[in-house]
Short mmCIF file of C-alpha atoms and ligand atoms in Angstrom, two decimals:
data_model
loop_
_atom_site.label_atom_id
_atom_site.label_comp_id
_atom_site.label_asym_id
_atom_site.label_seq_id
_atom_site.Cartn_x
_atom_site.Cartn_y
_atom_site.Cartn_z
CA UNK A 108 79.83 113.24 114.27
CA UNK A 109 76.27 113.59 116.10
CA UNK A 110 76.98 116.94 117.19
CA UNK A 111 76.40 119.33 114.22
CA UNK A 112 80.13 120.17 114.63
CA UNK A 113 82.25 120.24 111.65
CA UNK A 114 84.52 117.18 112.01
CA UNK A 115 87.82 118.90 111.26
CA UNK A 116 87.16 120.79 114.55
CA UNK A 117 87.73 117.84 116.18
CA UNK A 118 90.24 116.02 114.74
CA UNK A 119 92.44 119.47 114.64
CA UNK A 120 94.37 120.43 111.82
CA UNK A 121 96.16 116.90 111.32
CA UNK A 122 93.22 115.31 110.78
CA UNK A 123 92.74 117.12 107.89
CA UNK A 124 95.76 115.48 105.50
CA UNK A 125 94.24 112.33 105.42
CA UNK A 126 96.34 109.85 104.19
CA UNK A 127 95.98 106.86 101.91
CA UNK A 128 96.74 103.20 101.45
CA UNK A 129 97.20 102.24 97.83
CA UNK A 130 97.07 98.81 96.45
CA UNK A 131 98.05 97.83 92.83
CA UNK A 132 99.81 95.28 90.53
CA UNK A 133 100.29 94.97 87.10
CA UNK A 134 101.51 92.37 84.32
CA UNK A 135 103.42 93.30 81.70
CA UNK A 136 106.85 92.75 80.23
CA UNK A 137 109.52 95.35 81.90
CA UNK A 138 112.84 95.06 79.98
CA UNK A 139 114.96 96.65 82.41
CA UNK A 140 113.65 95.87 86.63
CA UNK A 141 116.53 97.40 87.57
CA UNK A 142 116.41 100.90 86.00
CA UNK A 143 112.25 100.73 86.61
CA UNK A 144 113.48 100.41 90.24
CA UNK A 145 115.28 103.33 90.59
CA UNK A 146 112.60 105.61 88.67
CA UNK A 147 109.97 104.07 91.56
CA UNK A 148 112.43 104.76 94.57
CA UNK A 149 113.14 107.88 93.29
CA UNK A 150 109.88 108.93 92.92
CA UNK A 151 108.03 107.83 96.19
CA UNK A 152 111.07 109.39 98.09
CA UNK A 153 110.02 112.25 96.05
CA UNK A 154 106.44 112.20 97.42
CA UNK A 155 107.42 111.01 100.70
CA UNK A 156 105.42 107.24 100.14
CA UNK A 157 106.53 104.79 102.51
CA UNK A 158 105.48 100.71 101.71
CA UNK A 159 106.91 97.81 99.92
CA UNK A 160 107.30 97.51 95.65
CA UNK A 161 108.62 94.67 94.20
CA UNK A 162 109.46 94.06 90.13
CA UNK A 163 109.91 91.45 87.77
CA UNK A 164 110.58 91.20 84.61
CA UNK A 165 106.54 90.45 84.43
CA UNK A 166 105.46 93.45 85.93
CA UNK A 167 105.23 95.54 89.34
CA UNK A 168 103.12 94.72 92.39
CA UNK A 169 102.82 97.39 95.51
CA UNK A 170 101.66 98.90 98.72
CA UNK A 171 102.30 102.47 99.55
CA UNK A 172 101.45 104.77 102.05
CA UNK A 173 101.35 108.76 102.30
CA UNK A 174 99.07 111.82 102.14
CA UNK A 175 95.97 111.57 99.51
CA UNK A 176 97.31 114.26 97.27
CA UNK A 177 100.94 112.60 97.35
CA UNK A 178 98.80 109.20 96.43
CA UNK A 179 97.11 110.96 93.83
CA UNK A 180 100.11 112.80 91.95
CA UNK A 181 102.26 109.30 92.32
CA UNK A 182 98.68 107.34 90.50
CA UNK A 183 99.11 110.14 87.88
CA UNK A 184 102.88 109.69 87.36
CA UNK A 185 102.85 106.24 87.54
CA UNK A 186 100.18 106.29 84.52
CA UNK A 187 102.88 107.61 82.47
CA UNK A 188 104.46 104.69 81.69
CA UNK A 189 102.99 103.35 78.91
CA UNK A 190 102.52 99.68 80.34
CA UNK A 191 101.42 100.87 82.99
CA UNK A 192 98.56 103.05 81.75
CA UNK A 193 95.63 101.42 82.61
CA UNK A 194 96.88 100.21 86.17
CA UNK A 195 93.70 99.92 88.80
CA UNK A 196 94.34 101.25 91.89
CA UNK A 197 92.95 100.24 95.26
CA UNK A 198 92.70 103.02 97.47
CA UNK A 199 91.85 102.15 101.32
CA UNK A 200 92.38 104.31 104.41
CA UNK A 201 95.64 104.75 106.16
CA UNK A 202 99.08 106.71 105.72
CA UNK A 203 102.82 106.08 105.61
CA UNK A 204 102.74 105.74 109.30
CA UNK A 205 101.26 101.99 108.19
CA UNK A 206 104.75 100.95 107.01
CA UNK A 207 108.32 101.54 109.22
CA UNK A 208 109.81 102.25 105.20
CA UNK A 209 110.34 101.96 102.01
CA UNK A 210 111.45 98.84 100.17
CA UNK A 211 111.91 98.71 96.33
CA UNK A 212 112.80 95.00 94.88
CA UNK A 213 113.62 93.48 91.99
CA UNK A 214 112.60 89.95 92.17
CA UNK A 215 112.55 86.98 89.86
CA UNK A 216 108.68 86.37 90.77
CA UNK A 217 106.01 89.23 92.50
CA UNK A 218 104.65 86.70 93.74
CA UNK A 219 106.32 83.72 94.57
CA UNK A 220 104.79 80.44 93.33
CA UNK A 221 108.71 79.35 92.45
CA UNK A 222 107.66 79.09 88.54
CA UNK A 223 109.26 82.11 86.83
CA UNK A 224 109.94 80.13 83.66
CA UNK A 225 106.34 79.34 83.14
CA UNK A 226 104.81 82.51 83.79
CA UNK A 227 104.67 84.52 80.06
CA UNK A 228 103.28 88.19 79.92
CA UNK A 229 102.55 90.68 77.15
CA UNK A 230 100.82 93.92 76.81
CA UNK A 231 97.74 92.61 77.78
CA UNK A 232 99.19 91.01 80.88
CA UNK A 233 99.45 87.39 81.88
CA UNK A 234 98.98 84.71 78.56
CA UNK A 235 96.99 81.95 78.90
CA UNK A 236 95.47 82.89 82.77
CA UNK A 237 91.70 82.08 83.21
CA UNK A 238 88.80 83.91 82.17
CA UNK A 239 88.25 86.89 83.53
CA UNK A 240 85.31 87.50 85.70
CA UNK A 241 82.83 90.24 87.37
CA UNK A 242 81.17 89.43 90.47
CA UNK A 243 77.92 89.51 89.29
CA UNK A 244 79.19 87.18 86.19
CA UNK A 245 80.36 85.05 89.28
CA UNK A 246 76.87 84.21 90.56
CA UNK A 247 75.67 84.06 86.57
CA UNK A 248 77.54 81.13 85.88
CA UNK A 249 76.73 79.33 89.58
CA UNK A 250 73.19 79.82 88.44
CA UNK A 251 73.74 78.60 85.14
CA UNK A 252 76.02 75.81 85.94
CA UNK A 253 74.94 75.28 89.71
CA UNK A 254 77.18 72.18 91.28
CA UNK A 255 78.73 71.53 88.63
CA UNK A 256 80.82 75.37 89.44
CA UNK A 257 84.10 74.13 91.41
CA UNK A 258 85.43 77.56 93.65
CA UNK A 259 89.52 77.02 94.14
CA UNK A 260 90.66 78.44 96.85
CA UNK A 261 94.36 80.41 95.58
CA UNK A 262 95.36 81.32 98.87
CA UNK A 263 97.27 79.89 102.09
CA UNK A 264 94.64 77.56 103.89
CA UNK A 265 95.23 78.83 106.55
CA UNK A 266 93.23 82.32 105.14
CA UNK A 267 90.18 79.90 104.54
CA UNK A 268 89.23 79.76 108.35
CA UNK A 269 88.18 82.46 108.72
CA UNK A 270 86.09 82.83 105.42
CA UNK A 271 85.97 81.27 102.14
CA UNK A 272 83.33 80.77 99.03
CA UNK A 273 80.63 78.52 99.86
CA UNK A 274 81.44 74.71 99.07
CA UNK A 275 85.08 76.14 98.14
CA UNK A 276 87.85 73.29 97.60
CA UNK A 277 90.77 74.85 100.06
CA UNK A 278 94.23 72.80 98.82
CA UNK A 279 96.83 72.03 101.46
CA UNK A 280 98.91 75.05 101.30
CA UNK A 281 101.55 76.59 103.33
CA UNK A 282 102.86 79.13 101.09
CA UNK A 283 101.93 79.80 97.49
CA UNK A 284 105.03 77.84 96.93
CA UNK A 285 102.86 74.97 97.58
CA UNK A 286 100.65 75.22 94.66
CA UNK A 287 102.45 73.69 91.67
CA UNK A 288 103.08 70.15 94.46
CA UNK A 289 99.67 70.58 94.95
CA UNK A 290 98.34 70.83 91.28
CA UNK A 291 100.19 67.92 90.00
CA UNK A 292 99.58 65.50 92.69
CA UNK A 293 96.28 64.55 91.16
CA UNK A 294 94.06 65.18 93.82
CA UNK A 295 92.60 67.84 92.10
CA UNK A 296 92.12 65.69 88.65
CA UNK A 297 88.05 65.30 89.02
CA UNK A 298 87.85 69.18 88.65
CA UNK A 299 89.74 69.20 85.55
CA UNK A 300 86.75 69.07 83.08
CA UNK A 301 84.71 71.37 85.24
CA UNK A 302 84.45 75.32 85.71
CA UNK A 303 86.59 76.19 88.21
CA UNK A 304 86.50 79.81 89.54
CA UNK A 305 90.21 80.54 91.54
CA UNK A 306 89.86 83.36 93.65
CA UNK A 307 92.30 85.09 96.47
CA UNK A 308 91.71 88.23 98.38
CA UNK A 309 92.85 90.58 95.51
CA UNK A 310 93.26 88.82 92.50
CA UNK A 311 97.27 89.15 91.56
CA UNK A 312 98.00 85.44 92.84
CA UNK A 313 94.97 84.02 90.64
CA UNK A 314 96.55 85.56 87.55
CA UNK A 315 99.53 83.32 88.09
CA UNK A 316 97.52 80.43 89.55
CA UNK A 317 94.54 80.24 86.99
CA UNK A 318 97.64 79.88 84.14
CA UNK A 319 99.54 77.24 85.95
CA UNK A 320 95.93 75.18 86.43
CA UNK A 321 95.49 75.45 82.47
CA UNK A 322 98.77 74.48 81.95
CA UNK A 323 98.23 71.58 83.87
CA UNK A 324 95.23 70.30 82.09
CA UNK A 325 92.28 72.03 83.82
CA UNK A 326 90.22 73.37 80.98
CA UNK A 327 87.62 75.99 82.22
CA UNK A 328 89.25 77.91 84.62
CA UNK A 329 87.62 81.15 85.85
CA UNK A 330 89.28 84.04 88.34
CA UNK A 331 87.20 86.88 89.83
CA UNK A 332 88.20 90.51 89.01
CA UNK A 333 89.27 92.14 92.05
CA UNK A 334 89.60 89.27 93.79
CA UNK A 335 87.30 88.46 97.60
CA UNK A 336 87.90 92.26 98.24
CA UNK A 337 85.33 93.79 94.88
CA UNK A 338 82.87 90.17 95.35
CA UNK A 339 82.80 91.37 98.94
CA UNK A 340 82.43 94.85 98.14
CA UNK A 341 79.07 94.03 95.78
CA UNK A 342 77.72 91.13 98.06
CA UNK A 343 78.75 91.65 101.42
CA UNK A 344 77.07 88.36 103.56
CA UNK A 345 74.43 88.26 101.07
CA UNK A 346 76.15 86.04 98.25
CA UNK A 347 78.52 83.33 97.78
CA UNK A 348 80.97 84.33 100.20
CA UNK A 349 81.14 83.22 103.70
CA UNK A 350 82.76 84.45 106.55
CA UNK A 351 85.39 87.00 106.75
CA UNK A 352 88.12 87.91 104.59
CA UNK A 353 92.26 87.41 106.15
CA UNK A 354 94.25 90.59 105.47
CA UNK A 355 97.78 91.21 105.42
CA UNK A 356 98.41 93.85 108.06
CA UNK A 357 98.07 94.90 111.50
CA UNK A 358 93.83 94.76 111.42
CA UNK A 359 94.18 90.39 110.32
CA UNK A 360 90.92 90.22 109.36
CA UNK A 361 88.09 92.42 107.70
CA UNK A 362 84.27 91.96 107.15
CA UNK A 363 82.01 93.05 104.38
CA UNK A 364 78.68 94.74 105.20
CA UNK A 365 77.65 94.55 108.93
CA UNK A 366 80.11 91.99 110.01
CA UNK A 367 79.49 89.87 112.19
CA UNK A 368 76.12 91.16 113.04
CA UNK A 369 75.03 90.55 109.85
CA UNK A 370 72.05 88.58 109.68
CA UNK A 371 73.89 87.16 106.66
CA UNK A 372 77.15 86.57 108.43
CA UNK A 373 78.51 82.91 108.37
CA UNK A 374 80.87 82.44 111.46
CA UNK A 375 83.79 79.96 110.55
CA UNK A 376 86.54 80.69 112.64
CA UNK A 377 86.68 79.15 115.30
CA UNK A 378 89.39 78.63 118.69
CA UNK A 379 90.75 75.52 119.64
CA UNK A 380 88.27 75.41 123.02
CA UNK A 381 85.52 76.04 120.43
CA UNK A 382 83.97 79.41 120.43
CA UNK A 383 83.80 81.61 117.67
CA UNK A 384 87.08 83.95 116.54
CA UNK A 385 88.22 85.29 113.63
CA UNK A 386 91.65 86.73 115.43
CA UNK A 387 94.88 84.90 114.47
CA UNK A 388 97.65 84.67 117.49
CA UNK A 389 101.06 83.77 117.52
CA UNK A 390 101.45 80.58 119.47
CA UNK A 391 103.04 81.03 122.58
CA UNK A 392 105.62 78.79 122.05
CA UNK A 393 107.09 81.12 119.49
CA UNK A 394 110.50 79.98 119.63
CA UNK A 395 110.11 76.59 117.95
CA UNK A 396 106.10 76.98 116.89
CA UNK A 397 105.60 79.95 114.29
CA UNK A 398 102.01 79.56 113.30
CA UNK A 399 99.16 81.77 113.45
CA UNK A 400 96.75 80.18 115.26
CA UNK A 401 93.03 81.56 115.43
CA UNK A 402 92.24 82.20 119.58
CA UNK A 403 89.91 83.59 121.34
CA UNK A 404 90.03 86.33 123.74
CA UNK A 405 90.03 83.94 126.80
CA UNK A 406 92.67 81.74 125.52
CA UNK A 407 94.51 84.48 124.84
CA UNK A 408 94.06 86.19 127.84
CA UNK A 409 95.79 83.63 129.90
CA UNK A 410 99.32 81.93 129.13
CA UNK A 411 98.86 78.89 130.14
CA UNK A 412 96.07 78.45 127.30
CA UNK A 413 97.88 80.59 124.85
CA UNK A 414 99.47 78.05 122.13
CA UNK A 415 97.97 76.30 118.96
CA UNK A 416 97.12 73.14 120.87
CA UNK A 417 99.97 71.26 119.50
CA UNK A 418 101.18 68.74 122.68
CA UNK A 419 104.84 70.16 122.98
CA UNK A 420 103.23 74.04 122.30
CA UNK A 421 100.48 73.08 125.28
CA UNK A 422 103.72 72.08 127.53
CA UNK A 423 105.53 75.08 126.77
CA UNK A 424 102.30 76.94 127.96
CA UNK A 425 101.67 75.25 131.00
CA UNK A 426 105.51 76.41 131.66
CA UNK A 427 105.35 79.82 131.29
CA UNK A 428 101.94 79.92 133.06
CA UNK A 429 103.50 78.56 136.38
CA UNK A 430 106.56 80.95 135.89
CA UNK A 431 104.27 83.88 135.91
CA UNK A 432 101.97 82.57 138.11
ZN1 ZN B 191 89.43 79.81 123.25
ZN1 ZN B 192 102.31 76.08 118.72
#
């Protein structure tokens, strides 16, 4: 605080129930989705968590948001279940004021690369995924294998402009959806005899992706523990990763160590006039254009340079501009 005043002083009473942001997912086989959904409604209603669960028969993947001792008691209840025992949980700041409610699914996929047949799970979580690894394990085998190391990039591209593994191999993805087209297209073939590490921001889509690679023929595939989030943790702008990392709420984008004023810092976003941005904008042509585009603060600033730089999105913004001009 810089003042030698005790901070709850100033942030009052409130500021003292600090609340919590926790991020999880597990594999394993769940028998009955529907009765493991009511037991998780019930008990973050219980606990007053707010945030989005959804369930498989595969397993669980979530978001919630409340006070830290709420967080806590729902960690150690959720424990209880015996598949669920070892469960890591990613704990970042927040609240339940992050999310409008609270949504409990049962879906055929938690995440939804459209191959629910194909995905098998036991006890000790996805079968046949890709080796396991730890960050530092990560830079072991680029210094052992050097070039020969292929990174796969298991999220959208569009995630990738803004920050990606050095040299990484983004495919042309849309959705996760994408990835199976992708695969089997044969694009990808000249990797298939070399180590290929799949990574994503925090690891639950590589689970499902580093399986469908092997099952398509790729036969040393790697995925990082923890995804971008614990490499970026232990590295920062000092490793293999470049740029920043795309997140899925309200902040779009977070960097590791200093940021952008890291000496280490690669910048790779970039708006369509050609400065440097790592901010993702809806076009202004939202009606008929729903990409997020990355735009600066200028082009943002004023309508008539506000859209993705798509001809018919560019017309739509000269429009508007001379309406509110
Ligand atoms: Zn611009
Ligand atoms: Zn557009």
């Amino acid at each position: 605080m810089g003042f030698g005043v005790p901070c709850c002083w100033l942030l009052g009473w409130e500021g003292m129930s600090l609340g919590k942001i926790l991020l999880f997912y597990k594999f394993t086989p769940i028998a009955d989705p529907q009765a493991m959904r009511l037991w998780q409604r019930d008990l973050c209603e219980l606990l007053g968590l707010t945030g989005r669960i959804l369930i498989s028969e595969h397993g669980i993947n979530g978001t919630l948001g409340g006070d830290m001792e709420d967080c806590k008691r729902y960690v150690r209840k959720f424990r209880e279940y015996p598949g669920f025992k070892d469960t890591e949980f990613k704990w970042s700041a927040g609240g339940a004021d992050d999310f409008p409610k609270l949504s409990v699914k049962v879906r055929d996929e938690i995440v939804a690369f459209g191959a629910p047949q194909e995905l098998r799970v036991d006890e000790h979580g996805v079968v046949g995924g890709g080796v396991h690894l730890k960050p530092e394990e990560v830079n072991q085998l680029v210094a052992d294998r050097g070039d020969d190391v292929v990174f796969f990039d298991g999220r959208n591209a569009m995630e990738a402009q803004i920050g990606k593994f050095k040299n990484a191999v983004v495919p042309d993805v849309r959705t996760t959806h994408d990835f199976i087209r992708e695969l089997e297209s044969g694009k990808y073939d000249w990797m298939k005899d070399r180590p290929v590490v799949s990574y994503c921001t925090g690891g639950i889509r590589c689970e499902i992706l580093s399986a469908l690679m092997k099952n398509r023929g790729f036969t040393e595939v790697y995925q990082i523990d923890g995804g971008i989030v614990r490499y970026g943790e232990k590295y920062g702008n000092h490793g293999l990763w470049e740029g920043s990392l795309y997140v899925f709420d309200k902040r779009m984008h977070m960097e590791f160590g200093l940021g952008t004023k890291d000496p280490g810092f690669v910048q790779l976003g970039h708006c369509k006039c050609g400065k440097p941005t790592n901010k993702f904008e809806h076009c202004v042509n939202e009606d008929n254009c729903r990409d997020l585009v990355l735009m600066c603060e200028d082009c943002y600033a004023n309508p008539a340079t506000r859209h993705c730089g798509r001809e018919e999105c560019a017309e739509v913004a000269a429009q508007v501009a001379a309406v509110a001009g």
